[in-house]
PDB file of C-alpha atoms in Angstrom:
ATOM      1  CA  MET A   1     107.915 180.118 251.902  1.00  0.00           C
ATOM      2  CA  ALA A   2     105.156 178.184 250.069  1.00  0.00           C
ATOM      3  CA  GLU A   3     101.524 179.382 251.067  1.00  0.00           C
ATOM      4  CA  SER A   4     100.262 176.085 252.306  1.00  0.00           C
ATOM      5  CA  THR A   5     102.741 176.735 254.977  1.00  0.00           C
ATOM      6  CA  ILE A   6     101.776 180.266 255.887  1.00  0.00           C
ATOM      7  CA  TRP A   7      97.818 178.781 256.262  1.00  0.00           C
ATOM      8  CA  TRP A   8      98.900 175.782 258.162  1.00  0.00           C
ATOM      9  CA  LEU A   9     101.071 178.237 260.447  1.00  0.00           C
ATOM     10  CA  LEU A  10      98.177 180.804 260.752  1.00  0.00           C
ATOM     11  CA  THR A  11      96.113 177.250 261.614  1.00  0.00           C
ATOM     12  CA  GLY A  12      98.086 176.172 264.223  1.00  0.00           C
ATOM     13  CA  GLY A  13      98.389 180.005 265.776  1.00  0.00           C
ATOM     14  CA  ALA A  14      94.686 180.326 266.324  1.00  0.00           C
ATOM     15  CA  VAL A  15      94.690 176.808 267.963  1.00  0.00           C
ATOM     16  CA  ALA A  16      96.975 178.015 270.590  1.00  0.00           C
ATOM     17  CA  VAL A  17      94.856 181.034 271.646  1.00  0.00           C
ATOM     18  CA  GLU A  18      92.030 178.856 271.651  1.00  0.00           C
ATOM     19  CA  LEU A  19      93.587 177.038 273.836  1.00  0.00           C
ATOM     20  CA  LEU A  20      94.987 179.925 276.013  1.00  0.00           C
ATOM     21  CA  THR A  21      91.436 181.618 275.661  1.00  0.00           C
ATOM     22  CA  GLY A  22      88.401 178.797 275.816  1.00  0.00           C
ATOM     23  CA  THR A  23      86.562 180.498 273.087  1.00  0.00           C
ATOM     24  CA  PHE A  24      85.457 177.680 270.975  1.00  0.00           C
ATOM     25  CA  TYR A  25      84.704 179.982 268.188  1.00  0.00           C
ATOM     26  CA  LEU A  26      88.519 180.371 267.225  1.00  0.00           C
ATOM     27  CA  LEU A  27      88.569 176.269 266.526  1.00  0.00           C
ATOM     28  CA  MET A  28      85.524 176.992 263.871  1.00  0.00           C
ATOM     29  CA  LEU A  29      87.666 179.971 262.155  1.00  0.00           C
ATOM     30  CA  ALA A  30      90.531 177.326 262.554  1.00  0.00           C
ATOM     31  CA  LEU A  31      88.551 175.001 260.715  1.00  0.00           C
ATOM     32  CA  GLY A  32      88.547 177.523 257.529  1.00  0.00           C
ATOM     33  CA  LEU A  33      92.199 178.386 257.955  1.00  0.00           C
ATOM     34  CA  ALA A  34      92.933 174.740 257.423  1.00  0.00           C
ATOM     35  CA  ALA A  35      90.684 174.480 254.638  1.00  0.00           C
ATOM     36  CA  ALA A  36      93.031 177.224 253.124  1.00  0.00           C
ATOM     37  CA  ALA A  37      95.740 175.058 253.701  1.00  0.00           C
ATOM     38  CA  VAL A  38      94.329 172.199 251.733  1.00  0.00           C
ATOM     39  CA  VAL A  39      92.984 174.047 248.977  1.00  0.00           C
ATOM     40  CA  ALA A  40      96.687 175.613 248.753  1.00  0.00           C
ATOM     41  CA  HIS A  41      98.072 172.529 248.413  1.00  0.00           C
ATOM     42  CA  LEU A  42      95.614 171.429 245.378  1.00  0.00           C
ATOM     43  CA  GLY A  43      97.104 174.132 243.298  1.00  0.00           C
ATOM     44  CA  ALA A  44      94.384 177.011 244.098  1.00  0.00           C
ATOM     45  CA  SER A  45      94.957 181.033 244.011  1.00  0.00           C
ATOM     46  CA  LEU A  46      95.589 183.037 246.727  1.00  0.00           C
ATOM     47  CA  VAL A  47      92.014 184.842 245.915  1.00  0.00           C
ATOM     48  CA  MET A  48      90.776 181.391 246.404  1.00  0.00           C
ATOM     49  CA  GLN A  49      92.456 180.366 249.438  1.00  0.00           C
ATOM     50  CA  LEU A  50      90.651 183.417 250.926  1.00  0.00           C
ATOM     51  CA  VAL A  51      87.635 182.773 249.527  1.00  0.00           C
ATOM     52  CA  VAL A  52      87.892 179.203 251.064  1.00  0.00           C
ATOM     53  CA  ALA A  53      89.164 179.848 254.582  1.00  0.00           C
ATOM     54  CA  ALA A  54      86.112 182.780 255.186  1.00  0.00           C
ATOM     55  CA  LEU A  55      83.597 180.326 253.923  1.00  0.00           C
ATOM     56  CA  VAL A  56      84.595 177.226 255.521  1.00  0.00           C
ATOM     57  CA  GLY A  57      85.254 179.232 258.757  1.00  0.00           C
ATOM     58  CA  GLY A  58      82.816 181.882 259.058  1.00  0.00           C
ATOM     59  CA  GLY A  59      80.323 178.906 257.678  1.00  0.00           C
ATOM     60  CA  ALA A  60      81.314 177.256 260.583  1.00  0.00           C
ATOM     61  CA  VAL A  61      81.205 179.818 263.282  1.00  0.00           C
ATOM     62  CA  VAL A  62      77.498 181.057 262.204  1.00  0.00           C
ATOM     63  CA  PHE A  63      76.542 177.046 262.274  1.00  0.00           C
ATOM     64  CA  TRP A  64      78.023 176.819 265.774  1.00  0.00           C
ATOM     65  CA  HIS A  65      76.496 179.911 266.970  1.00  0.00           C
ATOM     66  CA  VAL A  66      72.708 178.955 265.802  1.00  0.00           C
ATOM     67  CA  ARG A  67      73.265 175.367 267.373  1.00  0.00           C
ATOM     68  CA  GLN A  68      74.091 176.603 270.258  1.00  0.00           C
ATOM     69  CA  GLY A  69      71.289 179.083 270.338  1.00  0.00           C
ATOM     70  CA  LYS A  70      68.864 176.122 269.678  1.00  0.00           C
ATOM     71  CA  MET A  71      70.229 174.581 272.663  1.00  0.00           C
ATOM     72  CA  GLY A  72      68.944 177.137 275.042  1.00  0.00           C
ATOM     73  CA  ALA A  73      70.523 178.675 278.313  1.00  0.00           C
ATOM     74  CA  GLU A  74      72.238 175.617 280.659  1.00  0.00           C
ATOM     75  CA  LEU A  75      71.179 175.199 283.725  1.00  0.00           C
ATOM     76  CA  PRO A  76      73.085 176.843 286.893  1.00  0.00           C
ATOM     77  CA  ALA A  77      75.402 174.112 288.086  1.00  0.00           C
ATOM     78  CA  GLN A  78      73.407 173.158 291.419  1.00  0.00           C
ATOM     79  CA  ALA A  79      70.177 172.445 289.160  1.00  0.00           C
ATOM     80  CA  ASN A  80      72.264 171.062 286.216  1.00  0.00           C
ATOM     81  CA  PRO A  81      72.360 167.132 285.695  1.00  0.00           C
ATOM     82  CA  ASN A  82      75.637 167.498 283.769  1.00  0.00           C
ATOM     83  CA  VAL A  83      77.585 169.215 286.681  1.00  0.00           C
ATOM     84  CA  ASN A  84      75.781 167.132 290.105  1.00  0.00           C
ATOM     85  CA  MET A  85      75.044 163.807 290.003  1.00  0.00           C
ATOM     86  CA  ASP A  86      72.723 164.110 292.623  1.00  0.00           C
ATOM     87  CA  ILE A  87      70.202 166.060 290.232  1.00  0.00           C
ATOM     88  CA  GLY A  88      67.513 163.825 289.541  1.00  0.00           C
ATOM     89  CA  GLU A  89      68.043 160.684 292.040  1.00  0.00           C
ATOM     90  CA  VAL A  90      65.150 159.730 294.374  1.00  0.00           C
ATOM     91  CA  LEU A  91      64.748 159.502 297.694  1.00  0.00           C
ATOM     92  CA  GLN A  92      62.389 158.302 300.663  1.00  0.00           C
ATOM     93  CA  VAL A  93      61.153 160.950 302.918  1.00  0.00           C
ATOM     94  CA  ASN A  94      59.480 159.523 305.733  1.00  0.00           C
ATOM     95  CA  VAL A  95      58.404 162.933 307.547  1.00  0.00           C
ATOM     96  CA  TRP A  96      58.757 167.067 307.443  1.00  0.00           C
ATOM     97  CA  LYS A  97      59.263 169.058 310.010  1.00  0.00           C
ATOM     98  CA  ALA A  98      57.261 171.763 310.785  1.00  0.00           C
ATOM     99  CA  ASP A  99      60.019 174.269 309.503  1.00  0.00           C
ATOM    100  CA  GLY A 100      59.460 172.899 306.311  1.00  0.00           C
ATOM    101  CA  THR A 101      63.037 170.629 306.099  1.00  0.00           C
ATOM    102  CA  ALA A 102      63.188 166.752 306.284  1.00  0.00           C
ATOM    103  CA  ASP A 103      66.342 164.898 307.553  1.00  0.00           C
ATOM    104  CA  VAL A 104      67.070 162.322 304.874  1.00  0.00           C
ATOM    105  CA  GLN A 105      69.439 159.210 304.482  1.00  0.00           C
ATOM    106  CA  TYR A 106      70.785 159.376 301.103  1.00  0.00           C
ATOM    107  CA  ARG A 107      74.031 158.048 299.469  1.00  0.00           C
ATOM    108  CA  GLY A 108      75.067 157.468 302.913  1.00  0.00           C
ATOM    109  CA  ALA A 109      74.803 160.493 304.681  1.00  0.00           C
ATOM    110  CA  HIS A 110      71.951 162.421 306.521  1.00  0.00           C
ATOM    111  CA  TRP A 111      71.094 165.437 304.409  1.00  0.00           C
ATOM    112  CA  THR A 112      68.699 168.197 305.554  1.00  0.00           C
ATOM    113  CA  ALA A 113      65.987 168.227 302.526  1.00  0.00           C
ATOM    114  CA  ILE A 114      63.688 171.344 301.421  1.00  0.00           C
ATOM    115  CA  HIS A 115      60.849 171.662 299.286  1.00  0.00           C
ATOM    116  CA  ARG A 116      60.171 174.398 297.158  1.00  0.00           C
ATOM    117  CA  THR A 117      58.194 177.520 298.156  1.00  0.00           C
ATOM    118  CA  GLY A 118      54.565 177.569 297.965  1.00  0.00           C
ATOM    119  CA  ILE A 119      54.656 173.569 297.967  1.00  0.00           C
ATOM    120  CA  THR A 120      52.516 171.576 300.770  1.00  0.00           C
ATOM    121  CA  PRO A 121      55.150 168.681 301.846  1.00  0.00           C
ATOM    122  CA  SER A 122      54.173 165.354 301.629  1.00  0.00           C
ATOM    123  CA  THR A 123      56.029 162.253 302.973  1.00  0.00           C
ATOM    124  CA  GLY A 124      56.907 159.599 299.766  1.00  0.00           C
ATOM    125  CA  LEU A 125      59.177 159.412 297.174  1.00  0.00           C
ATOM    126  CA  HIS A 126      60.914 162.975 296.185  1.00  0.00           C
ATOM    127  CA  ARG A 127      63.398 163.507 293.452  1.00  0.00           C
ATOM    128  CA  VAL A 128      66.851 165.664 294.239  1.00  0.00           C
ATOM    129  CA  SER A 129      66.063 169.259 291.682  1.00  0.00           C
ATOM    130  CA  GLU A 130      69.007 171.017 292.993  1.00  0.00           C
ATOM    131  CA  ILE A 131      71.718 171.369 295.683  1.00  0.00           C
ATOM    132  CA  ILE A 132      71.436 174.788 297.773  1.00  0.00           C
ATOM    133  CA  GLY A 133      74.606 174.601 299.846  1.00  0.00           C
ATOM    134  CA  ASN A 134      74.543 171.203 302.058  1.00  0.00           C
ATOM    135  CA  ARG A 135      70.533 170.876 301.322  1.00  0.00           C
ATOM    136  CA  LEU A 136      68.388 168.710 298.775  1.00  0.00           C
ATOM    137  CA  LEU A 137      65.709 170.639 297.114  1.00  0.00           C
ATOM    138  CA  LEU A 138      63.007 168.021 296.363  1.00  0.00           C
ATOM    139  CA  ASP A 139      60.174 167.901 294.094  1.00  0.00           C
ATOM    140  CA  LYS A 140      57.359 165.413 294.641  1.00  0.00           C
ATOM    141  CA  THR A 141      57.300 162.262 291.806  1.00  0.00           C
TER     142      THR A 141
END
């Protein structure tokens, strides 16, 4: 069996394991394995194939790790606009109740709205910042 075929089989195996585990880093290592397969097709020695696999795969892992670190931690689902389409939407609050809640009409339904602790509630336009259970946490705009 040709060396390039072995590299392609290893690449496929890494992708298959990634699909089962969901670890994106295995895809980065698979890039290194695929690069080794390409240099094997070009007739490079086994040592050169191993060096290319290590440099490309390791470099991709380091790149991805640094990139993820710069992006910061992802917001929790209840405050993440990528998860919940309501985050960031603006709505009108006409009156706050004594218990710190308000009944608001939003997307054709009645919702209970709350405000952040320590903030004096006021009427007017508010932005949805989180969804806590079935309540909208609002910030004044």
